[in-house]
mmCIF file of C-alpha atoms and ligand atoms in Angstrom:
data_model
loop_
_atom_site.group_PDB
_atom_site.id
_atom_site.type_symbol
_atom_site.label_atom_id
_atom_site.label_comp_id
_atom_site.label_asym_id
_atom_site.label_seq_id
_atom_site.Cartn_x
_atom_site.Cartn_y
_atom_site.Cartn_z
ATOM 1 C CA UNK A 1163 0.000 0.000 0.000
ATOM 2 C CA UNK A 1164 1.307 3.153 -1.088
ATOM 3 C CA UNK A 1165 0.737 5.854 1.539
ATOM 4 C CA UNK A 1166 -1.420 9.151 1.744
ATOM 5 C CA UNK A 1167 -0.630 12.344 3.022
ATOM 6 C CA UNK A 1168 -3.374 12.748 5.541
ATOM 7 C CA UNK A 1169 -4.217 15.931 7.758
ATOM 8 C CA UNK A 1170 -4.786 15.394 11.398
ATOM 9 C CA UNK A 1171 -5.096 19.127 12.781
ATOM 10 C CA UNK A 1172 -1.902 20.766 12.810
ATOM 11 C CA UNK A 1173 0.760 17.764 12.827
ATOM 12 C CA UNK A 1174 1.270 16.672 9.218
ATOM 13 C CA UNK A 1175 1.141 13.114 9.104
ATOM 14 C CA UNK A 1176 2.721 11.195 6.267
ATOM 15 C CA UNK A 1177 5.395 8.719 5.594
ATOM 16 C CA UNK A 1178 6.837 5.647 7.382
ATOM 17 C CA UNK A 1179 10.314 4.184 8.126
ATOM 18 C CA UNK A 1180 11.586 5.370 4.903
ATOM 19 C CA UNK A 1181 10.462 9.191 6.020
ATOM 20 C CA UNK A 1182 12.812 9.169 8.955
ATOM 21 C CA UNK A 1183 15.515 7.820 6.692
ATOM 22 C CA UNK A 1184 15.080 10.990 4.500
ATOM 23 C CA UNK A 1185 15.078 12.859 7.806
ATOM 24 C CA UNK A 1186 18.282 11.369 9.086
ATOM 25 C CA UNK A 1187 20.260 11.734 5.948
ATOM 26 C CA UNK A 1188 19.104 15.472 5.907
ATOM 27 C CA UNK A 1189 19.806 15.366 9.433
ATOM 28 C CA UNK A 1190 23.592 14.312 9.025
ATOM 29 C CA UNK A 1191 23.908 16.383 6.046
ATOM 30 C CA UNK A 1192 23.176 19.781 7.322
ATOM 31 C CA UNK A 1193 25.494 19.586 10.555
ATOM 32 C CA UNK A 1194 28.475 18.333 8.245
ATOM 33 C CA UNK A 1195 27.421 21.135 6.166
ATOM 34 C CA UNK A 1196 27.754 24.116 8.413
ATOM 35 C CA UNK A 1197 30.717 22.640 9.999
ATOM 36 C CA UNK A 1198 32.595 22.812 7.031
ATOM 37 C CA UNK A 1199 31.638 26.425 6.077
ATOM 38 C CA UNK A 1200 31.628 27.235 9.303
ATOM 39 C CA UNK A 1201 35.043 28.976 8.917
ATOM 40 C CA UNK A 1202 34.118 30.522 5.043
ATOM 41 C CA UNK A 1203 33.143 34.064 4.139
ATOM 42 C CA UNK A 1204 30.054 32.829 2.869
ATOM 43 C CA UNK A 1205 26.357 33.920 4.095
ATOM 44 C CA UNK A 1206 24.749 30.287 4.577
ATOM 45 C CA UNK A 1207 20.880 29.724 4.364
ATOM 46 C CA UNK A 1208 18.685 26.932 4.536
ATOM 47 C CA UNK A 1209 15.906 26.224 1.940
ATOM 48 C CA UNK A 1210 12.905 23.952 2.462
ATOM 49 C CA UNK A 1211 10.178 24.117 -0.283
ATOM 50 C CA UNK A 1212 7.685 21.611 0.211
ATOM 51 C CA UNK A 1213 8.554 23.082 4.144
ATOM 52 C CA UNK A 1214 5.418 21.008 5.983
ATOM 53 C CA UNK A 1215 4.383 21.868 9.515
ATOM 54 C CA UNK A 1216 7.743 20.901 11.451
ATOM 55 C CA UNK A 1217 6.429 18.173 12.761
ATOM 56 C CA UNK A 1218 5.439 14.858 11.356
ATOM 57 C CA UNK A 1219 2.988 11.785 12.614
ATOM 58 C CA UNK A 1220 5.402 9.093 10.973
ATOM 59 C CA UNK A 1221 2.727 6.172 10.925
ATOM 60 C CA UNK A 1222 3.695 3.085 9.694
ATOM 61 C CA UNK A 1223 2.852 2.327 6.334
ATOM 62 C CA UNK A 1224 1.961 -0.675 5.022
ATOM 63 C CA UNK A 1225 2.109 -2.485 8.533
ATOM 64 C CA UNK A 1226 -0.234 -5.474 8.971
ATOM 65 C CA UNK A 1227 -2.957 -4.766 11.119
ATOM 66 C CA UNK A 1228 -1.873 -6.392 15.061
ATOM 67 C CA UNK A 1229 -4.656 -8.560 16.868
ATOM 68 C CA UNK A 1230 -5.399 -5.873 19.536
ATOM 69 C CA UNK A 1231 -6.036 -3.265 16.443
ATOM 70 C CA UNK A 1232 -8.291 -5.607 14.946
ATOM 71 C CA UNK A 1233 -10.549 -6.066 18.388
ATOM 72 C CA UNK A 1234 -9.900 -2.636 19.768
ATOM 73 C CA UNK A 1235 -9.598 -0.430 17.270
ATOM 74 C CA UNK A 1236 -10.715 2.910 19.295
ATOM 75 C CA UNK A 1237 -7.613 1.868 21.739
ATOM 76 C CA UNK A 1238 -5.419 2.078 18.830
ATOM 77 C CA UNK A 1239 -6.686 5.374 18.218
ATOM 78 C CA UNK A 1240 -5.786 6.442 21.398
ATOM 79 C CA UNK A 1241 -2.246 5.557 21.124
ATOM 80 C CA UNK A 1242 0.703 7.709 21.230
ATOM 81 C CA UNK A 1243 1.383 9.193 17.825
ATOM 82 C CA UNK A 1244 4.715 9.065 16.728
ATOM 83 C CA UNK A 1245 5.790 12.026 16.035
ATOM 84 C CA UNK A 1246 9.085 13.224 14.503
ATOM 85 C CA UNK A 1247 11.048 16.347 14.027
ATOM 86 C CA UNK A 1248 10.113 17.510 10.387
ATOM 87 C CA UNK A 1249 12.930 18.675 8.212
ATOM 88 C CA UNK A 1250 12.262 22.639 9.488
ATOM 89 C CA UNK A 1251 12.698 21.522 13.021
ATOM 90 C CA UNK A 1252 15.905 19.827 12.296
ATOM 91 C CA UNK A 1253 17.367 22.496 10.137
ATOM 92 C CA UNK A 1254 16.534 24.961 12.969
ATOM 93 C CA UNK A 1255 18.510 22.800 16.001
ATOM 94 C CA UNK A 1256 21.371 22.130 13.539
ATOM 95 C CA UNK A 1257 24.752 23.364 15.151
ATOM 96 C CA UNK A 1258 26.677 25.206 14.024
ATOM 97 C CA UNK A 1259 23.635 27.284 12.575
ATOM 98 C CA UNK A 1260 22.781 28.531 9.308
ATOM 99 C CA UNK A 1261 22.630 32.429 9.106
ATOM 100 C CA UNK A 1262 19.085 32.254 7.531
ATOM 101 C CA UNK A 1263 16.068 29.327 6.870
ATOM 102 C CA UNK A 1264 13.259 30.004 4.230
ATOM 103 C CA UNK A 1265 10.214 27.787 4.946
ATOM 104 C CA UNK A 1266 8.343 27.834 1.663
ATOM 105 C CA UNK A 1267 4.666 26.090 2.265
ATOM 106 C CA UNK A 1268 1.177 26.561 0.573
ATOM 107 C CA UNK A 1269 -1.056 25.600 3.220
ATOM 108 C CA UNK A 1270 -1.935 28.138 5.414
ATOM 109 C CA UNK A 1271 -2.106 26.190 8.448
ATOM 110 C CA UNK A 1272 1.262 24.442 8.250
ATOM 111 C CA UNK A 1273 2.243 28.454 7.874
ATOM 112 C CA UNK A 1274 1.044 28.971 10.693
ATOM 113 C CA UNK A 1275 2.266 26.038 12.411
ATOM 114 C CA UNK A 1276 6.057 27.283 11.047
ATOM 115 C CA UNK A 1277 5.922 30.758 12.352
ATOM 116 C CA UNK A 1278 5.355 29.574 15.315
ATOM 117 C CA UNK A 1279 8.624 28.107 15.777
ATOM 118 C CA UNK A 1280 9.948 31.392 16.022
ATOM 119 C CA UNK A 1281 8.599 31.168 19.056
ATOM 120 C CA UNK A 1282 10.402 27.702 19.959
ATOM 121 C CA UNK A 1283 13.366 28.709 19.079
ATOM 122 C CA UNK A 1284 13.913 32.462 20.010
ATOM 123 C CA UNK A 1285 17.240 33.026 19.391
ATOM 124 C CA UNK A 1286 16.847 31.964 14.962
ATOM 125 C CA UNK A 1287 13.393 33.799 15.189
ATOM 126 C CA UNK A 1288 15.285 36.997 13.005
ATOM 127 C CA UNK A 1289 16.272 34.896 10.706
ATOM 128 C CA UNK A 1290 13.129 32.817 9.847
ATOM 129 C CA UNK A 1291 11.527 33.302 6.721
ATOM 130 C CA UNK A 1292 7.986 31.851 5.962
ATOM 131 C CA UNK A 1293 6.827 31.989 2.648
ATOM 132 C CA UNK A 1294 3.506 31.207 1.975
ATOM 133 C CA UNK A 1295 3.514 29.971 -1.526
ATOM 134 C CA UNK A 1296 3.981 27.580 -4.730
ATOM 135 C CA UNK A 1297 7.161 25.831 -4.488
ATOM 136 C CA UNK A 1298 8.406 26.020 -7.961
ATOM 137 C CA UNK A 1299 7.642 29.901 -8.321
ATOM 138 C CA UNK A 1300 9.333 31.217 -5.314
ATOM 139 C CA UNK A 1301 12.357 28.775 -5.859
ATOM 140 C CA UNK A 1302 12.861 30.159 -9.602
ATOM 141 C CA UNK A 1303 12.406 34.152 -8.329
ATOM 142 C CA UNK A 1304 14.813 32.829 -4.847
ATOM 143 C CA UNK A 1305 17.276 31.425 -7.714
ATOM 144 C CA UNK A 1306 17.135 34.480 -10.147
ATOM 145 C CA UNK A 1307 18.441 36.721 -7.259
ATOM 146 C CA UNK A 1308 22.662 37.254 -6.769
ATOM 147 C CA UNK A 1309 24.402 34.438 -5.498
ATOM 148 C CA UNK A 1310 27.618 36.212 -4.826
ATOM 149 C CA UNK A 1311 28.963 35.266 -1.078
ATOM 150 C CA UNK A 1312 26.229 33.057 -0.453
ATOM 151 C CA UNK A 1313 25.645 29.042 -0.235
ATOM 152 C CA UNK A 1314 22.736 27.257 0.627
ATOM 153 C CA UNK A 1315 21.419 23.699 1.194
ATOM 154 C CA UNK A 1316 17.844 23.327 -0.810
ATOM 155 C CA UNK A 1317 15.451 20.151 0.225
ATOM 156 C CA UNK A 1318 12.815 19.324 -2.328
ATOM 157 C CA UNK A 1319 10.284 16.975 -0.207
ATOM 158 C CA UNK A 1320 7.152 16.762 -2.339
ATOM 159 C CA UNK A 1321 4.634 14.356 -1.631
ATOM 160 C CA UNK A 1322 4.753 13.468 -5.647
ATOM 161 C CA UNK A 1323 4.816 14.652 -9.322
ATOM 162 C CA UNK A 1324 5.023 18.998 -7.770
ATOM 163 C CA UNK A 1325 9.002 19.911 -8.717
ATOM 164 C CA UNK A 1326 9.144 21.363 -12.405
ATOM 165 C CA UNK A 1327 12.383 20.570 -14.064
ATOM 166 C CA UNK A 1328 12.576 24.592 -14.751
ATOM 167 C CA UNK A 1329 13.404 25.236 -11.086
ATOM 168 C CA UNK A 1330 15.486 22.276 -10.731
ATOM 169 C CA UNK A 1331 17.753 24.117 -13.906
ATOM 170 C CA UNK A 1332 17.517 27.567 -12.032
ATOM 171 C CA UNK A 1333 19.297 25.825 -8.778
ATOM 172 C CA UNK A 1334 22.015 24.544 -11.117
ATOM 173 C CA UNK A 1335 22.540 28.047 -12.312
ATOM 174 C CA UNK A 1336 23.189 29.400 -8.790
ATOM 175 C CA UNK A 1337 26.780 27.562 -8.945
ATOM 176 C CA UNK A 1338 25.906 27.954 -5.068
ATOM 177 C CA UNK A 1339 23.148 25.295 -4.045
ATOM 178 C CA UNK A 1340 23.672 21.598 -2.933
ATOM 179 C CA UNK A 1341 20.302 20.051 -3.976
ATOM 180 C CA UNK A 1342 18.425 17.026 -1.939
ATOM 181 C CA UNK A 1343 14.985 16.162 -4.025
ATOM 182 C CA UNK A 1344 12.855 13.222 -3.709
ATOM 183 C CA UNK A 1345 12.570 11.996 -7.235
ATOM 184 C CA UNK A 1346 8.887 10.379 -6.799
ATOM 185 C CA UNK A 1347 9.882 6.866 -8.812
ATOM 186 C CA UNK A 1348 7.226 4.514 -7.491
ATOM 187 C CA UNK A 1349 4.595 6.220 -5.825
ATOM 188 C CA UNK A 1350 4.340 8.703 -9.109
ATOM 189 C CA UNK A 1351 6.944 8.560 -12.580
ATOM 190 C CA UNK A 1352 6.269 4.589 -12.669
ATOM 191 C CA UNK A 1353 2.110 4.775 -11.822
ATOM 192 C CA UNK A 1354 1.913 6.782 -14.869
ATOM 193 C CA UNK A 1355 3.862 5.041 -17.172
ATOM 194 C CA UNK A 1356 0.976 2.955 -17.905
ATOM 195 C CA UNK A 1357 1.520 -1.038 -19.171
ATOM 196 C CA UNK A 1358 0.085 -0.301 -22.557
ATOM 197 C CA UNK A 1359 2.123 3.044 -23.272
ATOM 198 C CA UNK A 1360 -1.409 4.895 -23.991
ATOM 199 C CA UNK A 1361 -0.616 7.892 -21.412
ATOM 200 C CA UNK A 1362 -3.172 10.249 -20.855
ATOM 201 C CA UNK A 1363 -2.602 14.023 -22.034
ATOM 202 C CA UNK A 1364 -2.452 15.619 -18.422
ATOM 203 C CA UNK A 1365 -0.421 12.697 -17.365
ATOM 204 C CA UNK A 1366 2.292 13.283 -20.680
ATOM 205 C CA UNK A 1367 2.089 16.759 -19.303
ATOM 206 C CA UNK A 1368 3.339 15.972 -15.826
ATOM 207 C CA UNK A 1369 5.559 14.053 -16.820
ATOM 208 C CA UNK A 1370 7.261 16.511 -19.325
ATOM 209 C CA UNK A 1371 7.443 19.626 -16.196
ATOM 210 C CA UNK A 1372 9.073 16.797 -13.722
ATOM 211 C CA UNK A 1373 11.708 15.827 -16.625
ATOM 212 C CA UNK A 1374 12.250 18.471 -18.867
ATOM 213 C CA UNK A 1375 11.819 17.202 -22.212
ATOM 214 C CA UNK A 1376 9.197 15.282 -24.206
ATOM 215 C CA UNK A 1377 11.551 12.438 -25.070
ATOM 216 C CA UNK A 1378 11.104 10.557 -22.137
ATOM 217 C CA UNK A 1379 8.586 8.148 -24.364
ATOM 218 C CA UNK A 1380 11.438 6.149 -26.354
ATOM 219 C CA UNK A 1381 13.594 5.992 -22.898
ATOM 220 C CA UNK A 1382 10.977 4.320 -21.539
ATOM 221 C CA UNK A 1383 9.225 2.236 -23.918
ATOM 222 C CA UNK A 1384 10.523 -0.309 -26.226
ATOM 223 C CA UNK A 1385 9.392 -2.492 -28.786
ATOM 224 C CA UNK A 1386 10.346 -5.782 -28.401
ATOM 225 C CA UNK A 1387 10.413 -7.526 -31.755
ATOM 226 C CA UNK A 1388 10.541 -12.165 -31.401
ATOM 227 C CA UNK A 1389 11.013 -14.014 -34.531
ATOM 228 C CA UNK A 1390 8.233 -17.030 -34.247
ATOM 229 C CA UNK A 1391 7.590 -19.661 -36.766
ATOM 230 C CA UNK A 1392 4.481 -17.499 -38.174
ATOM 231 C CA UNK A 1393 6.601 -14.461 -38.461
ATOM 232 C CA UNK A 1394 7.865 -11.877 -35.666
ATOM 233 C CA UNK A 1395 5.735 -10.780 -33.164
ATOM 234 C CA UNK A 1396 6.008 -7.435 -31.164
ATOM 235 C CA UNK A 1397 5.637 -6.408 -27.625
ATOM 236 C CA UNK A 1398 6.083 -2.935 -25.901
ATOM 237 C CA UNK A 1399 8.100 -2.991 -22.861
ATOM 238 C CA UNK A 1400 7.992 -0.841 -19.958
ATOM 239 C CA UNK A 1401 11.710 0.210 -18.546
ATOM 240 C CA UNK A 1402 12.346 -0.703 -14.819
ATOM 241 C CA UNK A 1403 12.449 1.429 -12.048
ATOM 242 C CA UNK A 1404 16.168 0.708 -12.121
ATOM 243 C CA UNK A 1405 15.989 2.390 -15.595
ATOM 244 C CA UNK A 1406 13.651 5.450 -14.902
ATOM 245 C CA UNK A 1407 15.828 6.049 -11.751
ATOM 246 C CA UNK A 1408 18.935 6.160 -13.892
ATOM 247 C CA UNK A 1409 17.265 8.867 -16.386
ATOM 248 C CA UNK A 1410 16.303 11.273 -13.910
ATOM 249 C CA UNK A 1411 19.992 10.809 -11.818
ATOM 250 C CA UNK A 1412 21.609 11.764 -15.720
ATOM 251 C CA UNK A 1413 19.085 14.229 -16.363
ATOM 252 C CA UNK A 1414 20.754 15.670 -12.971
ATOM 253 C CA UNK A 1415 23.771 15.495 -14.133
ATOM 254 C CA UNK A 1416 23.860 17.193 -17.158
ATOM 255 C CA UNK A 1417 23.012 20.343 -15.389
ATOM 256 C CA UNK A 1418 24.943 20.139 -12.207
ATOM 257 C CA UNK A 1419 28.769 19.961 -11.140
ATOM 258 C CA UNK A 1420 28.569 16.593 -9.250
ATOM 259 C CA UNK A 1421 25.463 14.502 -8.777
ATOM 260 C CA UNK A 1422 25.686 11.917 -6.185
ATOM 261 C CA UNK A 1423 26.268 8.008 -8.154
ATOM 262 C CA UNK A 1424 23.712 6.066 -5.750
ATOM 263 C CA UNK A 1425 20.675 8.133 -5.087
ATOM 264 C CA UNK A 1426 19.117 6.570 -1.546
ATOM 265 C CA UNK A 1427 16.231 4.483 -2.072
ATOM 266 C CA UNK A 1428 13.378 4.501 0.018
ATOM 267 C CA UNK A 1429 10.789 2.285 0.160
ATOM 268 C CA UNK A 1430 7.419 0.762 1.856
ATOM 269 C CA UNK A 1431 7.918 -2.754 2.717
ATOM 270 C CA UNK A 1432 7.378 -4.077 -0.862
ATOM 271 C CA UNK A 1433 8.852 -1.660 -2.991
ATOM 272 C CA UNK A 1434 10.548 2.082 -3.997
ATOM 273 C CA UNK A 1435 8.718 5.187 -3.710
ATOM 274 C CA UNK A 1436 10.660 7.149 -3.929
ATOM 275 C CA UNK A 1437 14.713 8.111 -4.632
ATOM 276 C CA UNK A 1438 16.849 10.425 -2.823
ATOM 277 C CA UNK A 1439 19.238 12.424 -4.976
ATOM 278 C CA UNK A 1440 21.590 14.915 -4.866
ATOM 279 C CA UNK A 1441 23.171 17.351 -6.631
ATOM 280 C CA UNK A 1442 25.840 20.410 -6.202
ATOM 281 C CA UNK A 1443 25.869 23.297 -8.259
ATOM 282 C CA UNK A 1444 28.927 24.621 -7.426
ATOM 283 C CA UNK A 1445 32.322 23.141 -8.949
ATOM 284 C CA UNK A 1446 34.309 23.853 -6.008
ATOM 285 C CA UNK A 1447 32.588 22.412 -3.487
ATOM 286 C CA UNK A 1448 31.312 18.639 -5.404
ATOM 287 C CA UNK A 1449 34.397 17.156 -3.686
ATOM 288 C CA UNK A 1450 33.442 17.703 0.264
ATOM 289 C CA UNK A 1451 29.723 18.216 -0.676
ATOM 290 C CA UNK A 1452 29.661 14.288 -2.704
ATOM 291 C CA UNK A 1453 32.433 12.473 -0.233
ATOM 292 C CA UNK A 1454 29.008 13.642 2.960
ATOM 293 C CA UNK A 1455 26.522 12.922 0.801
ATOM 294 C CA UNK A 1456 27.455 9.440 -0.503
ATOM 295 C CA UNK A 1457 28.539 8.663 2.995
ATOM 296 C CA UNK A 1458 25.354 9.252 4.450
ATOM 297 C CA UNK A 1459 23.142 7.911 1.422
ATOM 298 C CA UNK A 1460 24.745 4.248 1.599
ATOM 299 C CA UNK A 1461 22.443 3.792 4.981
ATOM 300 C CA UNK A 1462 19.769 4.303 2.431
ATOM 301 C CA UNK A 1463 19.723 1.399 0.214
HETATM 302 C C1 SAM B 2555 6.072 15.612 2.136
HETATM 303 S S1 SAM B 2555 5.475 17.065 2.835
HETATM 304 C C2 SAM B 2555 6.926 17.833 3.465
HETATM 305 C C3 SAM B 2555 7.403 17.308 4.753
HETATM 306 C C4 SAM B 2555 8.531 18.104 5.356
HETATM 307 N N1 SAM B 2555 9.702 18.124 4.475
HETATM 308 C C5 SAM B 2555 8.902 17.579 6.718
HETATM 309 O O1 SAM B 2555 9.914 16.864 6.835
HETATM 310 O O2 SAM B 2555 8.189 17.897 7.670
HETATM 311 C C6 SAM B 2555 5.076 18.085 1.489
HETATM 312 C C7 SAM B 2555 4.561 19.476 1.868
HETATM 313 O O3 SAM B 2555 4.540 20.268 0.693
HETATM 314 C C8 SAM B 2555 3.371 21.044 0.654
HETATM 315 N N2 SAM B 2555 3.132 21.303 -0.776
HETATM 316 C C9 SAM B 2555 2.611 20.457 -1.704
HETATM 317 N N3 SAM B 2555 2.659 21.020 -2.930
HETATM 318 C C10 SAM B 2555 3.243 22.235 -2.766
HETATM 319 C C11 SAM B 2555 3.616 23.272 -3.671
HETATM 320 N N4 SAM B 2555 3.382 23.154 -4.995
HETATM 321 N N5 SAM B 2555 4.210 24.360 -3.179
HETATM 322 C C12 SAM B 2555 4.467 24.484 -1.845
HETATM 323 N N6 SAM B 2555 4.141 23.534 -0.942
HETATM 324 C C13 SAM B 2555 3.550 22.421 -1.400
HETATM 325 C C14 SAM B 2555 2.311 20.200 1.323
HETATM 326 O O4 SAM B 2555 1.287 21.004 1.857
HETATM 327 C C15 SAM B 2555 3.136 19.492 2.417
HETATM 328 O O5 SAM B 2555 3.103 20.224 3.607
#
């Protein structure tokens, strides 16, 4: 079972094991991260776009339902929710700190559940920026702006087909942005590459704003021709996730300095939803940036 993003008042509640892998790797990134600058002239911010609430109800997805949930399902109910630091709560207790965090979110009431962690954590409050708004519009006008004495760490968590291949190139162009995006494989790219290659229009569409070109079609689908005693017979055949996965990690590539080999793969307990990539933009800093990243992304695998 592929899981839902569900509201429950203000606590955002999505994801399972595989969300507080994402979470850790994030986690482990960001304090490497403003180690290392730590001692650079450079103004450090982080970015979260798809920013959530800051907290998260990690249920478990997918789990088999347990003899007492079965008779007593209100008691279930009543449990304790797991809840877990969401990526804007971890950016904000990261040490050393960043010098500014943009929480970029369209729902109102996650807004409001952001700002008030200015309140949490008094001492960032200054330098906390929440902008209400469409993730792909405010990254591209945030990207368009001078770059000069400035790095940042950007985290792309969207709950499927949302980032537009447009903003993904206007990071790149920063030369100053170290990229972490969930690349929705299963629980999106691979549901719409329908069996029989007929792919609705809006679907196409979708697909052409997550990748950036129109043709994905002959990457994906191949005609399979057998030689039979009749004559030859055809068959279209679907690429793997191994291959789609592949695509999209190149299609990083070609736009940024260093792109991490392995994206991390997380995944329900039967198979990928999603991959975790990443990407610098700047030349200088791949080598550091990709020797963190692809330490912390073989736990993810
Ligand atoms: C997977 S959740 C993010 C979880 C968050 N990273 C965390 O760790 O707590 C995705 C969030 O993106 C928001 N969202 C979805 N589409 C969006 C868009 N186009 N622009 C901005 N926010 C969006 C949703 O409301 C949701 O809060």
């Amino acid at each position: 079972m592929v899981p839902t993003p569900k509201s429950s008042g203000s606590i955002h509640q999505f994801g399972g094991d595989w969300t507080a892998q994402k979470l850790e790797v994030l986690s482990g990134y960001l304090g490497a991260y403003t180690k290392v600058l730590k001692h650079q002239p450079f103004r450090t911010a982080y970015i979260d776009a798809f920013a959530g609430s800051g907290t998260i109800d990690a249920h478990r997805d997918g789990e088999p339902p347990t003899p007492q949930s079965l008779l007593f399902p209100e008691l279930v109910a009543e449990e304790p929710k797991k809840l877990l630091d969401g990526s804007a709560r971890i950016a904000l207790q990261t040490q050393p700190r960043f010098d500014k965090y943009i929480f970029i979110e369209r729902r109102p009431d996650r807004c409001a559940e952001l700002e008030r962690l200015k309140s949490e954590f008094p001492d960032l409050a200054l330098d906390i920026d929440v902008r209400p708004g469409e993730a792909n519009a405010q990254i591209q006008a945030l990207c368009a702006k001078k770059w000069d004495g400035r790095r940042a760490v950007l985290f792309l968590d969207p709950y499927g087909m949302q980032v537009e291949w447009q903003t993904i190139e206007a990071v790149a162009r920063t030369k100053a942005i170290d990229l972490w995006i969930l690349f929705p494989l299963g629980i999106g790219v691979n549901r719409l590459l329908t069996k029989s290659g007929d792919i609705p229009q809006s679907w196409r569409r979708r697909l052409d704003l997550l990748l950036g070109t129109t043709d994905w079609y002959d990457e994906f689908y191949e005609i399979e021709t057998t030689p039979t005693l009749f004559g030859e017979t055809e068959r279209l055949v679907k690429a793997t996730m191994e291959t789609i996965g592949r695509y999209f990690n190149d299609r990083l590539r070609e736009i940024f300095a260093g792109v991490a080999e392995q994206p991390g793969v997380l995944r329900n307990s039967s198979s990928p939803l999603y991959l975790l990539c990443f990407a610098v933009s700047n030349e200088k800093a791949c080598k550091p940036a990709l020797r963190i990243a692809e330490h912390l992304l073989k736990g993810v695998r």
